Amino acid sequence: EVQLVESGGGLAQPGGSLRLSCAASGLTFSSYNMKWVRQAPGKGLECISYISSSSSAIYYADSVKGRFTVSRDNAKNSLYLQMNSLRAEDTAVYYCARVSGEKMGAFDIWGQGTMVTVSS
Amino acid sequence: DIQLTQSPSFLSTSVGDRITITCRASQGISSYLAWYQQKPGKAPKLLIYAASTLQSGVPSRFSGSGSGTEFTLTISSLQPEDFATYYCQQLNTYLFTFGPGTKVDIK
């Protein structure tokens, strides 16, 4: 079964840090570009980070640029998001998603999400 | 940046109804558009990509059309499990931005 499983969410203080992980199974992880998408409570979906299969291309939304760092370890079938200088507005469910080149870049596999709460 | 708008924002409807959701892009994106369904507490689910191609396993009552700047998602006969929020997404640039969503609720 193709699966993405996020972990690492929780409560952090403003200005603090968290590291999210996304473990992939049942797929050739190293062949796929990946995305982090977040959803604030009661709000819509926001793409915050993109990483290509070989890590040669990395992009961030302006809202997280300079504070978040995406990385991957293809040997461990894992995707990461290092979140520093956290703000209250970073409170959201964070999803990792597979970017399907065969489907014009659509996100065909999603994790279940991990909740990040930034509060003092 | 490419901006997406969706209309309506909210749709109150009944089982068996035919509904159409419109997504408009601020500039032409050819057919680089996807549609997703999201239920409360769940991750989004891909329904349609390339504007009109049905994802494997998605019921045929879902269909998509359009190109350029205007796109539609149609559900031909709404089923109880279709009450959810629907998002369009542009695939034309690496930002892959989403529309604001359309919530489909039971009348």
mmCIF file of C-alpha atoms in Angstrom:
data_model
loop_
_atom_site.group_PDB
_atom_site.id
_atom_site.type_symbol
_atom_site.label_atom_id
_atom_site.label_comp_id
_atom_site.label_asym_id
_atom_site.label_seq_id
_atom_site.Cartn_x
_atom_site.Cartn_y
_atom_site.Cartn_z
ATOM 1 C CA GLU A 1 0.000 0.000 0.000
ATOM 2 C CA VAL A 2 1.299 3.430 -0.943
ATOM 3 C CA GLN A 3 1.439 5.541 2.188
ATOM 4 C CA LEU A 4 2.775 8.800 3.552
ATOM 5 C CA VAL A 5 2.871 9.250 7.317
ATOM 6 C CA GLU A 6 3.695 12.574 8.946
ATOM 7 C CA SER A 7 5.031 12.994 12.473
ATOM 8 C CA GLY A 8 6.644 15.599 14.658
ATOM 9 C CA GLY A 9 3.781 17.983 15.201
ATOM 10 C CA GLY A 10 2.848 19.374 18.572
ATOM 11 C CA LEU A 11 2.867 22.498 20.665
ATOM 12 C CA ALA A 12 5.636 25.047 20.215
ATOM 13 C CA GLN A 13 6.173 28.497 21.662
ATOM 14 C CA PRO A 14 6.383 31.569 19.450
ATOM 15 C CA GLY A 15 9.945 31.825 18.217
ATOM 16 C CA GLY A 16 10.474 28.130 18.779
ATOM 17 C CA SER A 17 11.262 25.277 16.413
ATOM 18 C CA LEU A 18 9.797 21.976 15.308
ATOM 19 C CA ARG A 19 10.905 19.364 12.795
ATOM 20 C CA LEU A 20 8.285 17.482 10.847
ATOM 21 C CA SER A 21 8.925 14.170 9.156
ATOM 22 C CA CYS A 22 7.068 12.364 6.389
ATOM 23 C CA ALA A 23 7.784 8.655 5.986
ATOM 24 C CA ALA A 24 6.977 7.103 2.622
ATOM 25 C CA SER A 25 6.238 3.454 1.981
ATOM 26 C CA GLY A 26 4.998 1.416 -0.963
ATOM 27 C CA LEU A 27 6.419 3.810 -3.541
ATOM 28 C CA THR A 28 9.751 4.609 -5.169
ATOM 29 C CA PHE A 29 10.218 7.709 -3.044
ATOM 30 C CA SER A 30 13.375 8.840 -4.815
ATOM 31 C CA SER A 31 11.496 9.187 -8.106
ATOM 32 C CA TYR A 32 9.008 11.769 -6.910
ATOM 33 C CA ASN A 33 8.969 15.464 -6.229
ATOM 34 C CA MET A 34 7.283 16.243 -2.915
ATOM 35 C CA LYS A 35 5.306 19.053 -1.339
ATOM 36 C CA TRP A 36 4.393 20.322 2.099
ATOM 37 C CA VAL A 37 0.891 21.787 2.324
ATOM 38 C CA ARG A 38 -0.679 23.314 5.396
ATOM 39 C CA GLN A 39 -4.195 24.170 6.477
ATOM 40 C CA ALA A 40 -4.914 26.579 9.296
ATOM 41 C CA PRO A 41 -7.982 25.778 11.396
ATOM 42 C CA GLY A 42 -11.126 26.447 9.363
ATOM 43 C CA LYS A 43 -9.113 27.770 6.421
ATOM 44 C CA GLY A 44 -8.059 26.632 2.970
ATOM 45 C CA LEU A 45 -4.999 24.834 1.658
ATOM 46 C CA GLU A 46 -1.621 26.541 1.320
ATOM 47 C CA CYS A 47 1.375 25.040 -0.487
ATOM 48 C CA ILE A 48 4.402 26.072 1.522
ATOM 49 C CA SER A 49 7.312 24.091 0.158
ATOM 50 C CA TYR A 50 8.416 22.020 -2.824
ATOM 51 C CA ILE A 51 11.429 19.759 -3.213
ATOM 52 C CA SER A 52 12.407 17.896 -6.335
ATOM 53 C CA SER A 53 13.280 14.209 -6.331
ATOM 54 C CA SER A 54 17.026 14.850 -6.175
ATOM 55 C CA SER A 55 16.747 17.953 -3.973
ATOM 56 C CA SER A 56 18.127 20.026 -6.831
ATOM 57 C CA ALA A 57 15.102 22.333 -6.858
ATOM 58 C CA ILE A 58 13.559 23.744 -3.694
ATOM 59 C CA TYR A 59 10.908 26.433 -3.393
ATOM 60 C CA TYR A 60 9.078 28.107 -0.532
ATOM 61 C CA ALA A 61 6.007 30.241 -0.170
ATOM 62 C CA ASP A 62 6.751 33.794 0.907
ATOM 63 C CA SER A 63 4.956 33.129 4.197
ATOM 64 C CA VAL A 64 7.677 30.685 5.339
ATOM 65 C CA LYS A 65 10.724 31.719 3.330
ATOM 66 C CA GLY A 66 13.782 32.171 5.528
ATOM 67 C CA ARG A 67 12.194 30.333 8.445
ATOM 68 C CA PHE A 68 11.389 26.858 7.118
ATOM 69 C CA THR A 69 13.766 24.411 5.443
ATOM 70 C CA VAL A 70 12.688 21.380 3.454
ATOM 71 C CA SER A 71 14.947 18.389 2.939
ATOM 72 C CA ARG A 72 14.737 14.720 2.083
ATOM 73 C CA ASP A 73 16.698 11.522 2.583
ATOM 74 C CA ASN A 74 15.946 9.182 -0.292
ATOM 75 C CA ALA A 75 17.862 6.360 1.376
ATOM 76 C CA LYS A 76 15.438 6.578 4.296
ATOM 77 C CA ASN A 77 12.350 7.296 2.165
ATOM 78 C CA SER A 78 11.768 10.384 4.235
ATOM 79 C CA LEU A 79 10.865 14.038 3.774
ATOM 80 C CA TYR A 80 11.474 16.689 6.405
ATOM 81 C CA LEU A 81 10.404 20.214 7.260
ATOM 82 C CA GLN A 82 12.501 22.158 9.733
ATOM 83 C CA MET A 83 10.406 25.013 11.099
ATOM 84 C CA ASN A 84 12.183 27.808 12.955
ATOM 85 C CA SER A 85 11.056 31.173 14.304
ATOM 86 C CA LEU A 86 7.533 29.871 14.594
ATOM 87 C CA ARG A 87 4.629 32.308 14.732
ATOM 88 C CA ALA A 88 1.036 31.970 15.853
ATOM 89 C CA GLU A 89 -0.033 32.087 12.215
ATOM 90 C CA ASP A 90 1.935 28.895 11.540
ATOM 91 C CA THR A 91 -0.669 26.991 13.552
ATOM 92 C CA ALA A 92 -2.089 24.465 11.098
ATOM 93 C CA VAL A 93 -2.328 20.870 10.033
ATOM 94 C CA TYR A 94 0.716 20.075 7.923
ATOM 95 C CA TYR A 95 0.446 17.539 5.114
ATOM 96 C CA CYS A 96 3.105 16.021 2.894
ATOM 97 C CA ALA A 97 2.011 15.107 -0.604
ATOM 98 C CA ARG A 98 3.432 13.327 -3.609
ATOM 99 C CA VAL A 99 3.685 15.348 -6.806
ATOM 100 C CA SER A 100 2.728 13.101 -9.705
ATOM 101 C CA GLY A 101 4.556 13.940 -12.901
ATOM 102 C CA GLU A 102 2.277 11.528 -14.749
ATOM 103 C CA LYS A 103 -0.696 13.603 -13.641
ATOM 104 C CA MET A 104 0.560 17.022 -14.637
ATOM 105 C CA GLY A 105 1.935 17.644 -11.154
ATOM 106 C CA ALA A 106 -1.239 16.895 -9.242
ATOM 107 C CA PHE A 107 -0.893 15.686 -5.652
ATOM 108 C CA ASP A 108 -2.134 12.115 -5.845
ATOM 109 C CA ILE A 109 -0.968 10.774 -2.486
ATOM 110 C CA TRP A 110 -1.338 12.656 0.816
ATOM 111 C CA GLY A 111 -0.369 11.896 4.375
ATOM 112 C CA GLN A 112 -2.915 12.060 7.182
ATOM 113 C CA GLY A 113 -1.484 15.339 8.462
ATOM 114 C CA THR A 114 0.189 16.423 11.687
ATOM 115 C CA MET A 115 -1.058 19.307 13.810
ATOM 116 C CA VAL A 116 1.272 22.144 14.755
ATOM 117 C CA THR A 117 0.114 24.611 17.387
ATOM 118 C CA VAL A 118 2.161 27.723 18.108
ATOM 119 C CA SER A 119 1.119 29.311 21.365
ATOM 120 C CA SER A 120 2.600 30.569 24.609
ATOM 121 C CA ASP B 1 1.527 34.838 -9.029
ATOM 122 C CA ILE B 2 -1.504 33.047 -10.404
ATOM 123 C CA GLN B 3 -4.617 33.579 -8.296
ATOM 124 C CA LEU B 4 -7.631 31.277 -8.332
ATOM 125 C CA THR B 5 -11.190 32.155 -7.435
ATOM 126 C CA GLN B 6 -14.034 29.717 -6.934
ATOM 127 C CA SER B 7 -17.767 30.215 -7.111
ATOM 128 C CA PRO B 8 -19.915 29.716 -5.280
ATOM 129 C CA SER B 9 -18.162 29.682 -1.904
ATOM 130 C CA PHE B 10 -20.994 27.724 -0.379
ATOM 131 C CA LEU B 11 -23.629 25.523 -1.951
ATOM 132 C CA SER B 12 -26.650 24.163 -0.122
ATOM 133 C CA THR B 13 -28.034 21.302 -2.130
ATOM 134 C CA SER B 14 -29.798 17.940 -2.013
ATOM 135 C CA VAL B 15 -29.012 14.331 -2.800
ATOM 136 C CA GLY B 16 -29.591 13.694 -6.486
ATOM 137 C CA ASP B 17 -28.953 17.285 -7.554
ATOM 138 C CA ARG B 18 -26.558 18.205 -10.338
ATOM 139 C CA ILE B 19 -24.056 20.818 -9.213
ATOM 140 C CA THR B 20 -21.368 22.844 -10.932
ATOM 141 C CA ILE B 21 -18.459 24.643 -9.289
ATOM 142 C CA THR B 22 -16.478 27.217 -11.247
ATOM 143 C CA CYS B 23 -12.791 28.007 -10.847
ATOM 144 C CA ARG B 24 -11.231 31.028 -12.540
ATOM 145 C CA ALA B 25 -7.514 31.702 -12.906
ATOM 146 C CA SER B 26 -6.010 35.191 -13.014
ATOM 147 C CA GLN B 27 -4.061 34.222 -16.126
ATOM 148 C CA GLY B 28 -4.167 31.399 -18.626
ATOM 149 C CA ILE B 29 -3.005 28.024 -17.342
ATOM 150 C CA SER B 30 -3.944 25.832 -20.301
ATOM 151 C CA SER B 31 -5.212 22.586 -18.748
ATOM 152 C CA TYR B 32 -2.917 22.680 -15.741
ATOM 153 C CA LEU B 33 -5.696 22.346 -13.200
ATOM 154 C CA ALA B 34 -6.705 19.770 -10.612
ATOM 155 C CA TRP B 35 -9.732 19.326 -8.367
ATOM 156 C CA TYR B 36 -9.721 17.886 -4.845
ATOM 157 C CA GLN B 37 -12.371 16.834 -2.363
ATOM 158 C CA GLN B 38 -11.817 17.267 1.360
ATOM 159 C CA LYS B 39 -13.974 15.990 4.200
ATOM 160 C CA PRO B 40 -13.661 17.293 7.773
ATOM 161 C CA GLY B 41 -10.578 15.988 9.555
ATOM 162 C CA LYS B 42 -9.274 14.261 6.444
ATOM 163 C CA ALA B 43 -6.585 14.953 3.885
ATOM 164 C CA PRO B 44 -7.676 16.198 0.469
ATOM 165 C CA LYS B 45 -8.355 13.583 -2.193
ATOM 166 C CA LEU B 46 -7.459 14.064 -5.840
ATOM 167 C CA LEU B 47 -10.528 13.867 -8.091
ATOM 168 C CA ILE B 48 -9.484 15.295 -11.452
ATOM 169 C CA TYR B 49 -6.225 16.397 -13.047
ATOM 170 C CA ALA B 50 -5.351 17.965 -16.388
ATOM 171 C CA ALA B 51 -8.677 19.793 -16.044
ATOM 172 C CA SER B 52 -10.772 16.828 -17.184
ATOM 173 C CA THR B 53 -9.020 13.519 -16.469
ATOM 174 C CA LEU B 54 -10.677 11.469 -13.749
ATOM 175 C CA GLN B 55 -8.343 10.049 -11.124
ATOM 176 C CA SER B 56 -8.461 6.264 -10.866
ATOM 177 C CA GLY B 57 -11.228 5.097 -8.539
ATOM 178 C CA VAL B 58 -13.220 8.319 -8.646
ATOM 179 C CA PRO B 59 -16.888 7.787 -9.600
ATOM 180 C CA SER B 60 -17.929 8.819 -13.085
ATOM 181 C CA ARG B 61 -20.545 11.235 -11.721
ATOM 182 C CA PHE B 62 -17.600 13.630 -11.273
ATOM 183 C CA SER B 63 -16.406 15.467 -14.358
ATOM 184 C CA GLY B 64 -14.226 18.440 -15.131
ATOM 185 C CA SER B 65 -13.933 20.775 -18.072
ATOM 186 C CA GLY B 66 -12.333 23.995 -19.201
ATOM 187 C CA SER B 67 -9.018 25.426 -20.232
ATOM 188 C CA GLY B 68 -7.226 28.724 -20.121
ATOM 189 C CA THR B 69 -8.806 30.717 -17.324
ATOM 190 C CA GLU B 70 -12.188 29.125 -16.660
ATOM 191 C CA PHE B 71 -12.841 25.623 -15.368
ATOM 192 C CA THR B 72 -15.768 23.694 -13.969
ATOM 193 C CA LEU B 73 -16.276 20.682 -11.739
ATOM 194 C CA THR B 74 -19.632 18.980 -12.166
ATOM 195 C CA ILE B 75 -21.229 16.304 -10.027
ATOM 196 C CA SER B 76 -24.060 14.834 -12.066
ATOM 197 C CA SER B 77 -26.112 13.351 -9.212
ATOM 198 C CA LEU B 78 -24.992 14.252 -5.728
ATOM 199 C CA GLN B 79 -24.589 11.342 -3.333
ATOM 200 C CA PRO B 80 -24.532 11.553 0.493
ATOM 201 C CA GLU B 81 -20.774 10.939 0.527
ATOM 202 C CA ASP B 82 -20.175 13.932 -1.768
ATOM 203 C CA PHE B 83 -20.971 16.531 0.863
ATOM 204 C CA ALA B 84 -17.531 18.043 1.375
ATOM 205 C CA THR B 85 -15.344 21.000 0.440
ATOM 206 C CA TYR B 86 -13.926 21.143 -3.077
ATOM 207 C CA TYR B 87 -10.725 22.911 -4.079
ATOM 208 C CA CYS B 88 -9.249 23.680 -7.463
ATOM 209 C CA GLN B 89 -5.472 23.898 -7.850
ATOM 210 C CA GLN B 90 -3.327 25.352 -10.593
ATOM 211 C CA LEU B 91 -0.417 23.184 -11.698
ATOM 212 C CA ASN B 92 1.115 25.729 -14.034
ATOM 213 C CA THR B 93 3.795 27.046 -11.687
ATOM 214 C CA TYR B 94 5.774 25.475 -8.884
ATOM 215 C CA LEU B 95 3.667 27.313 -6.287
ATOM 216 C CA PHE B 96 0.708 25.045 -7.171
ATOM 217 C CA THR B 97 -1.746 27.408 -5.512
ATOM 218 C CA PHE B 98 -5.216 26.330 -4.455
ATOM 219 C CA GLY B 99 -8.498 28.120 -4.820
ATOM 220 C CA PRO B 100 -10.343 29.186 -1.648
ATOM 221 C CA GLY B 101 -12.718 26.226 -1.713
ATOM 222 C CA THR B 102 -16.418 25.535 -2.185
ATOM 223 C CA LYS B 103 -18.311 23.906 0.646
ATOM 224 C CA VAL B 104 -21.147 21.669 -0.502
ATOM 225 C CA ASP B 105 -23.678 21.188 2.268
ATOM 226 C CA ILE B 106 -26.962 19.439 2.712
ATOM 227 C CA LYS B 107 -30.053 21.588 2.250
#
